[in-house]
Short mmCIF file of C-alpha atoms in Angstrom, two decimals:
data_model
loop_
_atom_site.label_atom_id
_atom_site.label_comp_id
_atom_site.label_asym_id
_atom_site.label_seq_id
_atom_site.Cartn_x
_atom_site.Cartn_y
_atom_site.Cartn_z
CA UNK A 7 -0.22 26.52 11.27
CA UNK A 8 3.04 25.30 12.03
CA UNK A 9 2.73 21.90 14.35
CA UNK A 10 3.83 22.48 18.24
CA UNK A 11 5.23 20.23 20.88
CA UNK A 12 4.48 21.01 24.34
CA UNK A 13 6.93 19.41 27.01
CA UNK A 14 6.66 17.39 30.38
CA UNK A 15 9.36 15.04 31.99
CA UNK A 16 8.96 11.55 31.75
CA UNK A 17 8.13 9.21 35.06
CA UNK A 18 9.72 6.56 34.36
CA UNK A 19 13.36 8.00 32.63
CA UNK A 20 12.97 11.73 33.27
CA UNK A 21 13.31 12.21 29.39
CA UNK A 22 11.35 15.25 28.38
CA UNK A 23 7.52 14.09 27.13
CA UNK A 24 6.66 14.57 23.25
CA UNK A 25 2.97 15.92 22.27
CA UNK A 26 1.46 16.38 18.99
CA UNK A 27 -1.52 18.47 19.14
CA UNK A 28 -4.45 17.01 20.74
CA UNK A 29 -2.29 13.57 21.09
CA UNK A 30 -1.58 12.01 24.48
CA UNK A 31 2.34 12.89 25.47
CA UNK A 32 4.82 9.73 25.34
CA UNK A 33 8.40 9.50 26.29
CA UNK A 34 10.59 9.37 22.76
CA UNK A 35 13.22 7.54 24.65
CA UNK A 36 11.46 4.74 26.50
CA UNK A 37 8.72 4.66 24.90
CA UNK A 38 6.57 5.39 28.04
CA UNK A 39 3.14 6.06 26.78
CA UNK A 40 3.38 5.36 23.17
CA UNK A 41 1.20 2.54 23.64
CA UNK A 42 -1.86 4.76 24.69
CA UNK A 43 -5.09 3.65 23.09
CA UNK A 44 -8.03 5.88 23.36
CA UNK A 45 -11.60 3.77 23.62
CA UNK A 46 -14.35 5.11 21.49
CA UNK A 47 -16.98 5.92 24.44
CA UNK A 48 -19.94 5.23 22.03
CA UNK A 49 -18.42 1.43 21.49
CA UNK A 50 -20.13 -1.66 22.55
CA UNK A 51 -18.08 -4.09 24.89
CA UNK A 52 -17.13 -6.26 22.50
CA UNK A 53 -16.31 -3.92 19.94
CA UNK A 54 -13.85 -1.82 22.13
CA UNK A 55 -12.35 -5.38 23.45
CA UNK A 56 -11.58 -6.39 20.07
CA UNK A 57 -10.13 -3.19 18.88
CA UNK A 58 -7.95 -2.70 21.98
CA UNK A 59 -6.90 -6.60 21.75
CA UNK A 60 -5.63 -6.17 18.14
CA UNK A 61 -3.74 -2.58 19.10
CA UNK A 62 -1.66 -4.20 21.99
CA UNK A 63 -0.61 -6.85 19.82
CA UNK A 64 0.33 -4.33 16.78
CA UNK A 65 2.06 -2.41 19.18
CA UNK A 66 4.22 -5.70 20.66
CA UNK A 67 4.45 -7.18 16.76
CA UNK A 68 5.78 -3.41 15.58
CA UNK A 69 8.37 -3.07 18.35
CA UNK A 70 9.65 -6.97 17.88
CA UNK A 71 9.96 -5.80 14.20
CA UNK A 72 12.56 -2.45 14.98
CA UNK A 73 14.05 -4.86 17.31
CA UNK A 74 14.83 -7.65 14.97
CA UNK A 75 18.06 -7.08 12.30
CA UNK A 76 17.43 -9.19 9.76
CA UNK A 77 14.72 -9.72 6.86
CA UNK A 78 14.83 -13.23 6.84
CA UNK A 79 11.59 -14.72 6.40
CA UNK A 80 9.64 -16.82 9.02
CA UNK A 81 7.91 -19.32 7.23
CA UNK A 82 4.15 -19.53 8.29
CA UNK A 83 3.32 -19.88 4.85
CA UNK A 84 2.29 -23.04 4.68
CA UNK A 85 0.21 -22.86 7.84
CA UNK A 86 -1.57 -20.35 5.86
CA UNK A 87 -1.85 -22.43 2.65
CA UNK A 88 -3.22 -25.30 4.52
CA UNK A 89 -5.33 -22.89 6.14
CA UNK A 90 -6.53 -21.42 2.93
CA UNK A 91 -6.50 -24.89 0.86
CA UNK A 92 -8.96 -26.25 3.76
CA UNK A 93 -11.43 -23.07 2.98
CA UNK A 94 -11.70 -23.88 -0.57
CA UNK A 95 -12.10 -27.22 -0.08
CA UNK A 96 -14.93 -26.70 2.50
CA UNK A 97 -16.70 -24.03 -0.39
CA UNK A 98 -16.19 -26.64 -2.49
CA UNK A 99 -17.90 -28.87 -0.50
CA UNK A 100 -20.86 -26.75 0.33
CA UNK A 101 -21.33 -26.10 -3.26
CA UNK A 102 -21.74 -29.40 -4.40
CA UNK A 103 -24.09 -30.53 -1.13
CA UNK A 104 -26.03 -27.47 -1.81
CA UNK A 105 -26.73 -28.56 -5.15
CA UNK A 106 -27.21 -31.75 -4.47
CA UNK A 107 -29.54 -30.82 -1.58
CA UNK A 108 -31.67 -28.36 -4.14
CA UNK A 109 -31.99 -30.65 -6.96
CA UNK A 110 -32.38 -34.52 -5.38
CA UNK A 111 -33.97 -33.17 -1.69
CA UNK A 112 -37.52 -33.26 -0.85
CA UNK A 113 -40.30 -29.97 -1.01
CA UNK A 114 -38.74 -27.53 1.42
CA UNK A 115 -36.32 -28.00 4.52
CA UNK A 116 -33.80 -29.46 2.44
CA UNK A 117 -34.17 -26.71 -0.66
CA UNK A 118 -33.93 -24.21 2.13
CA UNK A 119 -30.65 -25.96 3.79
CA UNK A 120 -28.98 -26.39 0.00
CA UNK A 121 -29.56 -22.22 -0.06
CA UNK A 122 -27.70 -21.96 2.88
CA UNK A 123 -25.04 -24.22 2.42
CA UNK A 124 -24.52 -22.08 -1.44
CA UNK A 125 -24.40 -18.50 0.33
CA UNK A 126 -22.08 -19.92 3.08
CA UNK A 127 -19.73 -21.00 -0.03
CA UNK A 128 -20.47 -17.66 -1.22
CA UNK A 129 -18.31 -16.03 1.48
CA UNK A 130 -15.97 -18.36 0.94
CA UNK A 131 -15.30 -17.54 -2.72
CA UNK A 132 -12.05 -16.13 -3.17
CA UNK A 133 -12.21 -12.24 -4.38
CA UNK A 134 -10.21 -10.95 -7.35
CA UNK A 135 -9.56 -7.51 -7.96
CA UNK A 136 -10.38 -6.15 -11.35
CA UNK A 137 -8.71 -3.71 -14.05
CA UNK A 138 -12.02 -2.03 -14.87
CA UNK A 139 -12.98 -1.28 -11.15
CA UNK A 140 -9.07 0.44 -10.61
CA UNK A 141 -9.55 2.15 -13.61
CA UNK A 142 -12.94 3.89 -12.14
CA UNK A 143 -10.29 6.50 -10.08
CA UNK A 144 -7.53 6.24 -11.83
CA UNK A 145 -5.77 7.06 -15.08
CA UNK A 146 -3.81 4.38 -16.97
CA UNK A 147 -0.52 5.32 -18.16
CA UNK A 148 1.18 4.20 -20.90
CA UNK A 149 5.01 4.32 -22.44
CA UNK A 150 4.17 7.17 -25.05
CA UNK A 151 2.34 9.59 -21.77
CA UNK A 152 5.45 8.74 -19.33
CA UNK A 153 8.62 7.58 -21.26
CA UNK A 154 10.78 8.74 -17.75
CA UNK A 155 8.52 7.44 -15.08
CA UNK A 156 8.52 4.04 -17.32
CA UNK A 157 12.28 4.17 -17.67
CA UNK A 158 12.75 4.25 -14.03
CA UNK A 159 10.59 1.65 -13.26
CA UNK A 160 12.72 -0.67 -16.52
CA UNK A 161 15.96 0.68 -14.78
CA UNK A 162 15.34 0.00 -11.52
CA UNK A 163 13.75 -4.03 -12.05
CA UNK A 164 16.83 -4.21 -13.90
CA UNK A 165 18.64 -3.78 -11.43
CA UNK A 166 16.93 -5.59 -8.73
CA UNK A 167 16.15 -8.60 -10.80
CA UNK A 168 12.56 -7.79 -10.39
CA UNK A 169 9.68 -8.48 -12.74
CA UNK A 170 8.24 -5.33 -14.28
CA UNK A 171 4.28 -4.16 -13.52
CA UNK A 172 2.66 -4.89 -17.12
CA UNK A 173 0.23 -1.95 -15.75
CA UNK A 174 1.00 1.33 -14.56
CA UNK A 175 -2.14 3.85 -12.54
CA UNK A 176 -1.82 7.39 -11.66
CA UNK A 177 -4.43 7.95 -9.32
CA UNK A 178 -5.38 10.82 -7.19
CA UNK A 179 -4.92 9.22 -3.46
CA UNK A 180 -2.22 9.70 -0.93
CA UNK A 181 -0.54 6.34 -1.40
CA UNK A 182 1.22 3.68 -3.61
CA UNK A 183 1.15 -0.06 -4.08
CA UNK A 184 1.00 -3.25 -6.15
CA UNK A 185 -1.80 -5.43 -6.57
CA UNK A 186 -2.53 -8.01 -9.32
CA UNK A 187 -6.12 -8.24 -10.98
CA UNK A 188 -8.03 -11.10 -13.03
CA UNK A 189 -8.06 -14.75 -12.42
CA UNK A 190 -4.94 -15.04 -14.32
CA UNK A 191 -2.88 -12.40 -12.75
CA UNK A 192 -1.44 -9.08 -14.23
CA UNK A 193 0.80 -6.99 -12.14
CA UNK A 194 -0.31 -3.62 -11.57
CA UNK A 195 1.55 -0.95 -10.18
CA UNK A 196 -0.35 2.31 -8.81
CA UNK A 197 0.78 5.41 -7.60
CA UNK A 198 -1.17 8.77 -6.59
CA UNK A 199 -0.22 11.70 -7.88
CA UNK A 200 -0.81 13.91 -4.82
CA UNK A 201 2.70 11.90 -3.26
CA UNK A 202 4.71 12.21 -6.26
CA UNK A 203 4.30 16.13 -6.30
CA UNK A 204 4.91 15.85 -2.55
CA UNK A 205 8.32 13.53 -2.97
CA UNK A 206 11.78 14.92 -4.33
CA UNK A 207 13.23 12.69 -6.96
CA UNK A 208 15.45 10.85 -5.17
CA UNK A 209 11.92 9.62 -2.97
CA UNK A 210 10.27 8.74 -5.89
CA UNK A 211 12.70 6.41 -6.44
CA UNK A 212 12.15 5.03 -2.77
CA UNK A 213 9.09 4.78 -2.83
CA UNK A 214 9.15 2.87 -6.88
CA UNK A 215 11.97 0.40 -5.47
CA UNK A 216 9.84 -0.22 -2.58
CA UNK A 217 7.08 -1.42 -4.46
CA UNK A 218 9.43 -3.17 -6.84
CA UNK A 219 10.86 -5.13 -3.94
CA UNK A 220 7.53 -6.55 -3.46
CA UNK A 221 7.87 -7.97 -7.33
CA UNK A 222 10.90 -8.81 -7.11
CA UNK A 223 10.42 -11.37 -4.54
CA UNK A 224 6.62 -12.63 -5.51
CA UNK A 225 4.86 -11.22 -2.72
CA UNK A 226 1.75 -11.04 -4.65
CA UNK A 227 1.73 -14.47 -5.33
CA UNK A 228 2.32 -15.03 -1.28
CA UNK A 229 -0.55 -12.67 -0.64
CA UNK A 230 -2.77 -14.65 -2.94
CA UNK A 231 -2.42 -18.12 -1.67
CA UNK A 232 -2.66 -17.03 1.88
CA UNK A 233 -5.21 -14.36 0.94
CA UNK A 234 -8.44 -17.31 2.04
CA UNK A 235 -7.18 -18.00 5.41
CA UNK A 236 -6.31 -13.82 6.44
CA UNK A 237 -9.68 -12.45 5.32
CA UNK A 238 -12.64 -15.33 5.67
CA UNK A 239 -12.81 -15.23 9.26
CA UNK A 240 -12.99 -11.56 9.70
CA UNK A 241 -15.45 -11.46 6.60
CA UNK A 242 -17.34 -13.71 8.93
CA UNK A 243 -17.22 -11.97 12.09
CA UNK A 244 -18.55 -8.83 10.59
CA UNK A 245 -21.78 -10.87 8.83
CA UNK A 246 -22.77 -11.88 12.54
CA UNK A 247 -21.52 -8.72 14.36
CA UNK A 248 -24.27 -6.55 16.35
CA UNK A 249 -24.68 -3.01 16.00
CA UNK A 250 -21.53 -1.54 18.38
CA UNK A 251 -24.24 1.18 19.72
CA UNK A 252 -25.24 0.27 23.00
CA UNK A 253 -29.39 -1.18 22.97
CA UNK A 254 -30.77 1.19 26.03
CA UNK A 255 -29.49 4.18 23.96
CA UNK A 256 -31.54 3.38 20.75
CA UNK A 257 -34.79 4.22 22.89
CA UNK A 258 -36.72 1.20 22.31
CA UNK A 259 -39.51 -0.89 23.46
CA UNK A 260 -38.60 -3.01 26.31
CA UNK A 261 -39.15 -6.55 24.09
CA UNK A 262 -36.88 -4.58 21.54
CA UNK A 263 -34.36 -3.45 23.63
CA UNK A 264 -34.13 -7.05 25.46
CA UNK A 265 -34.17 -8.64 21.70
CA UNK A 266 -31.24 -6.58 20.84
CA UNK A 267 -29.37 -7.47 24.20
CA UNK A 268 -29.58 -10.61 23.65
CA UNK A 269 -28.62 -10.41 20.00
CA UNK A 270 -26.14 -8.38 21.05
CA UNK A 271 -24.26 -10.98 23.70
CA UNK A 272 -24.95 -13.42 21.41
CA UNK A 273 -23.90 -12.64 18.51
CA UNK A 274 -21.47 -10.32 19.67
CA UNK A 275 -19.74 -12.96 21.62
CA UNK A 276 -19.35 -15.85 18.45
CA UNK A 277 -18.50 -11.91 16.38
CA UNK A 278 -15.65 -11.81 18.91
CA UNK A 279 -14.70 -15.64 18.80
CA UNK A 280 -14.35 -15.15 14.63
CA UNK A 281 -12.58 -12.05 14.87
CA UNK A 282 -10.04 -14.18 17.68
CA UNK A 283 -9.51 -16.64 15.01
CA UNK A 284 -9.05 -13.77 12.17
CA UNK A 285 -6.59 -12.27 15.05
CA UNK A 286 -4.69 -15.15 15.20
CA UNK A 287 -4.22 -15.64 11.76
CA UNK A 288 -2.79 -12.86 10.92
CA UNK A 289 -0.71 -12.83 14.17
CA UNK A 290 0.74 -16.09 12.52
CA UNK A 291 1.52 -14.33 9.46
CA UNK A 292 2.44 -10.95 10.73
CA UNK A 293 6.19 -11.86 11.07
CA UNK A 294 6.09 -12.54 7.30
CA UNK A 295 4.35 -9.55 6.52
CA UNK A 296 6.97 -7.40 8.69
CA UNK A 297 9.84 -9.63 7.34
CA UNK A 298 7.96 -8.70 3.43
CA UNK A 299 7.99 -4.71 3.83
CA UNK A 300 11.45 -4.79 5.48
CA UNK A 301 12.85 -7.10 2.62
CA UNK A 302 10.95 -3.65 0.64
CA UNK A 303 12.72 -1.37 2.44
CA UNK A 304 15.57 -2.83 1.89
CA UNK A 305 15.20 -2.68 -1.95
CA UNK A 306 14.22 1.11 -1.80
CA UNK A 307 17.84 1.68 0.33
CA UNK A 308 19.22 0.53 -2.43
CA UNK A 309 18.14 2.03 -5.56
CA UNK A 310 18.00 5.68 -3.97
CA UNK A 311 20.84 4.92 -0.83
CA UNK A 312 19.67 5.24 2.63
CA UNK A 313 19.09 8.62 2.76
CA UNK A 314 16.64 9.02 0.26
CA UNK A 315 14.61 5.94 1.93
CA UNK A 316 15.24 7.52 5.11
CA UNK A 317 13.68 10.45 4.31
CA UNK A 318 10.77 9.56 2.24
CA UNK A 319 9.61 7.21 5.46
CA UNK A 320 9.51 10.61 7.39
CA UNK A 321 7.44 11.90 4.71
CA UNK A 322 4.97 9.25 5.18
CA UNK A 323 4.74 9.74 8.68
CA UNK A 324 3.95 13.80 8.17
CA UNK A 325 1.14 12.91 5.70
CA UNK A 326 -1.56 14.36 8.51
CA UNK A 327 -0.04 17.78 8.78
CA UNK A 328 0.09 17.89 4.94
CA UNK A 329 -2.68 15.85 3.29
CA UNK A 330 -4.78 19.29 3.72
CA UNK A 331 -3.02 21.62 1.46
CA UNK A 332 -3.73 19.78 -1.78
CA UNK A 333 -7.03 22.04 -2.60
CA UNK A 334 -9.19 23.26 -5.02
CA UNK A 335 -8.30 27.34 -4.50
CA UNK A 336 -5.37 26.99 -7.16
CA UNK A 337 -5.19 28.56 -10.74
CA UNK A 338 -6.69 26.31 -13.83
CA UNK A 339 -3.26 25.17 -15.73
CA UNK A 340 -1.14 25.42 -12.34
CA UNK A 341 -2.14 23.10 -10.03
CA UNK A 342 0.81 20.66 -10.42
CA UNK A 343 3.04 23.81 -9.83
CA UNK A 344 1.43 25.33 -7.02
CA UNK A 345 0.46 22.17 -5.26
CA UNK A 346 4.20 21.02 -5.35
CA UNK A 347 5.47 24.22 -3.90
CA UNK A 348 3.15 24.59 -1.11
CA UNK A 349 3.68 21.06 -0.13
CA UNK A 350 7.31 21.25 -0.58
CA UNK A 351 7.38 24.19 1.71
CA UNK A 352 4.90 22.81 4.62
CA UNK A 353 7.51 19.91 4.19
CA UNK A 354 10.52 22.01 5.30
CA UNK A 355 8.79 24.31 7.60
CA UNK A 356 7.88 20.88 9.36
CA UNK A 357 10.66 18.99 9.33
CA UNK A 358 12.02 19.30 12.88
CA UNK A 359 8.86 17.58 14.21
CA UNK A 360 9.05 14.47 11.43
CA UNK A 361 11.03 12.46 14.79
CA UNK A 362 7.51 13.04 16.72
CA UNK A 363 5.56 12.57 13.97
CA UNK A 364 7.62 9.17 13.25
CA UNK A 365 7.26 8.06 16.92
CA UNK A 366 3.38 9.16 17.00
CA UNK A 367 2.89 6.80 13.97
CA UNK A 368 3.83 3.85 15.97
CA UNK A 369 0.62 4.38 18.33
CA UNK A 370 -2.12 5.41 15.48
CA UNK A 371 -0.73 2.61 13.19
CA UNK A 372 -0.64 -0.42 15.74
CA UNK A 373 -2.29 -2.96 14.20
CA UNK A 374 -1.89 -6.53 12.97
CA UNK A 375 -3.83 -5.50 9.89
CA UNK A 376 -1.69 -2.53 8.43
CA UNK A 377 -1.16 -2.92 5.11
CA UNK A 378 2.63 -1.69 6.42
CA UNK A 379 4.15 -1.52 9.83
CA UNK A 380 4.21 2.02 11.48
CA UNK A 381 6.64 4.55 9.44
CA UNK A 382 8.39 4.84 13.19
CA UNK A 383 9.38 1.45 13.49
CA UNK A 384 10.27 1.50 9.74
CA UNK A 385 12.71 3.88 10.48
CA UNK A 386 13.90 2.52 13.36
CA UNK A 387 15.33 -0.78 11.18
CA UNK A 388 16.73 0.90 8.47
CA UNK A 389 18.44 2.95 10.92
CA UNK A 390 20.01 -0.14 11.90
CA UNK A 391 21.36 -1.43 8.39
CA UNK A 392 24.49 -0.43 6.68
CA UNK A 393 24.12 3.08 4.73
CA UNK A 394 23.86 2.46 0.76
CA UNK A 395 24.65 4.82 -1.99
CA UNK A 396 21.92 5.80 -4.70
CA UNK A 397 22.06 3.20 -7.15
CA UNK A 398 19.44 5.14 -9.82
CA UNK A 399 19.08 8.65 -10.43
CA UNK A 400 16.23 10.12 -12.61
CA UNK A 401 15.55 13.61 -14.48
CA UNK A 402 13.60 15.21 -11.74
CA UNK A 403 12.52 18.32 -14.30
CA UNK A 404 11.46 15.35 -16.70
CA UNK A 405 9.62 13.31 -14.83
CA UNK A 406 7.41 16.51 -13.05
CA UNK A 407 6.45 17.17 -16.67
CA UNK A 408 4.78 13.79 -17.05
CA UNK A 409 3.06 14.11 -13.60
CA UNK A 410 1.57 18.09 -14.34
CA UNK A 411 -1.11 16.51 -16.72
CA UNK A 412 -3.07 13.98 -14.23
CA UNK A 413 -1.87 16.83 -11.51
CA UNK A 414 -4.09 18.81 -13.24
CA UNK A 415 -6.67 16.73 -13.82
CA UNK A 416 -7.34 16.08 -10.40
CA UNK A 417 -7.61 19.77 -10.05
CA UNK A 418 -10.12 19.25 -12.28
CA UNK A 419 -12.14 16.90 -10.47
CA UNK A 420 -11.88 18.96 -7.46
CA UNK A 421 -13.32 21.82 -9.07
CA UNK A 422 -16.36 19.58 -10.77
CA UNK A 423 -16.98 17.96 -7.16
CA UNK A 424 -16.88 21.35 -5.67
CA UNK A 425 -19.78 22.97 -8.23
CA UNK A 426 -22.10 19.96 -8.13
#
């Protein structure tokens, strides 16, 4: 069904109201509303606190970033070094006391305070991402299976100077990215298929010199020296967090229920004083990580122009009206053709609501942990820069040939899910 908007005036500017659906209405000029954060009613205190705390400070962080016209870098880097250097050395310490407490210590307290010191420097161990686990839902593609795809992504890091992914992943999700795996890192680009059937051409080549941005500028190797100080404190805060369901609903005995209480304030209040720390963290870094996707954005202007980034933003911020269509009721042999017309035709049929979709993206994506800030406020920036001309251009008929085959395999899988 097509998407509607239903209409009010605004209190504070008289500006007629924007609503999506079941969405609360917010003023597209002002802003009046956009902010609106729904509490889950089946939260615990703490929980809703903490998830309300880091909205209103996505929100602020998001707007400073449509509001800010340059990409130049704030450098809390090496806050978040030291930060990170200090949590290795402290696992590094606990392993060796551990040790030292299980092998040299006497018959039990001290065996059972080595064990604790090792699991603490457990959680501090630094987690690498591995080939063999991305290739568990994905497809590896190589040269000979995608000659244009790998052309475009030679042409384009030759032309931003970037370093090229030595792996490329087709894989059946609604998103792109790179990531390195292994101690000794290998670049990996990854791409789902579903949003290159959705994406003309021209936003393929967005969305590639997006990612190639990132590689172009070593923002992997940013995100893995900082990686220790953004993640250990929220891993933390979620080993000592409560259940979030409220202890008089569970329908226990009265010991229980008073147990869980006080578990509950307890640990819920040193849950909240990690996740404060975690917060803060990333608040520190969050004007890098802005500055970082911007600097992306920036790359993806120029290898497709302005327009092409433009648009393939609003396409990210329609994903909910169109992440539905991509189902299992198609012909064996033309998914990939079907799939990309019906989405290509939702696309157009929606297009005059991609501004509220856009603005709506800056509520439901407010948060300091994003992987990207809100499509909306995306838009709003580039909006901002000078227009660019397409620097690349690709075979469009070519390179939807190379995508039919894993197109079709994930019809495949849909179809093998569905009779099981």
């Amino acid at each position: 069904m097509p998407t509607t908007i239903e209409a009010d005036r605004c209190p504070r500017c008289d500006t007629t109201l924007t609503r999506l659906a079941e969405h609360e209405p917010w003023c597209p000029q002002c802003e009046w509303n956009l902010d609106h954060y729904a509490d889950d009613p089946r939260a615990s205190w703490f929980w809703r606190r903490m998830s309300r705390s880091d909205h209103e400070a996505g929100f602020r962080s998001h707007r400073r970033l449509a509001e800010t016209a340059t990409t130049a870098v704030i450098r809390s880097d090496r806050f978040l070094v030291a930060v990170s250097a200090l949590l290795m050395l402290a696992m590094v310490t606990a392993v060796i006391a551990g040790l030292a407490l299980i092998i040299v210590g006497g018959p039990f307290f001290p065996i059972v305070f080595g064990l604790i010191l090792l699991f603490l420097a457990a959680l501090l161990l630094p987690r690498w991402t591995r080939l063999k686990r991305l290739l568990e839902n994905s497809y590896r593609v190589e040269t000979t299976n995608a000659p244009t795809m790998w052309a475009l992504i030679d042409r384009i890091a030759a032309e931003l100077g970037a370093a090229k992914p030595d792996v490329l992943l087709f894989d059946f999700s609604w998103n792109a990215g790179v990531t390195t795996v292994g101690p000794r890192p290998r670049r990996v680009l990854t791409i789902g298929v579903p949003l290159l059937l959705l994406l003309t051409p021209p936003q393929v080549i967005a969305l590639i010199g997006h990612e190639m941005g990132h590689l172009k500028h070593a923002d992997l190797r940013r995100v893995t020296l900082t990686d220790p100080a953004r993640r250990t404190f929220g891993r933390l805060s979620r080993l000592v967090r409560p259940p979030r369901i409220s202890a008089w609903d569970l329908g226990l005995e009265p010991f229980s229920t008073a147990a869980l209480a006080v578990w509950q304030l307890t640990g819920g209040t040193v849950s909240w004083l990690l996740f404060a720390a975690h917060l803060g963290i990333n608040a520190a870094a969050s004007e890098d990580d802005r500055a970082v996707e911007l600097r992306a954005d920036a790359a993806a202007a120029r290898m497709a122009g302005t327009a092409a980034a433009m648009e393939m933003i609003d396409v990210l911020a329609m994903l909910p009206t169109l992440t539905g269509y991509v189902q299992h009721h198609v012909p064996k042999g033309e998914a990939a053709a079907t799939w990309r017309r019906m989405l290509r035709s939702i696309q157009e049929r929606e297009i005059a609501t991609a501004p509220a979709w856009r603005q709506l993206s800056i509520r439901t994506d407010a948060s300091l942990f994003a992987s990207h800030p809100a499509p909306g406020r995306r838009h709003q920036w580039l909006a901002t820069q000078p227009a660019t001309a397409p620097a690349v251009e690709i075979d469009g008929e070519a390179l939807e040939n190379e995508i039919r085959p894993y197109a079709e395999a994930l019809h495949r899988t849909m179809l093998r899910h569905v009779t099981e």
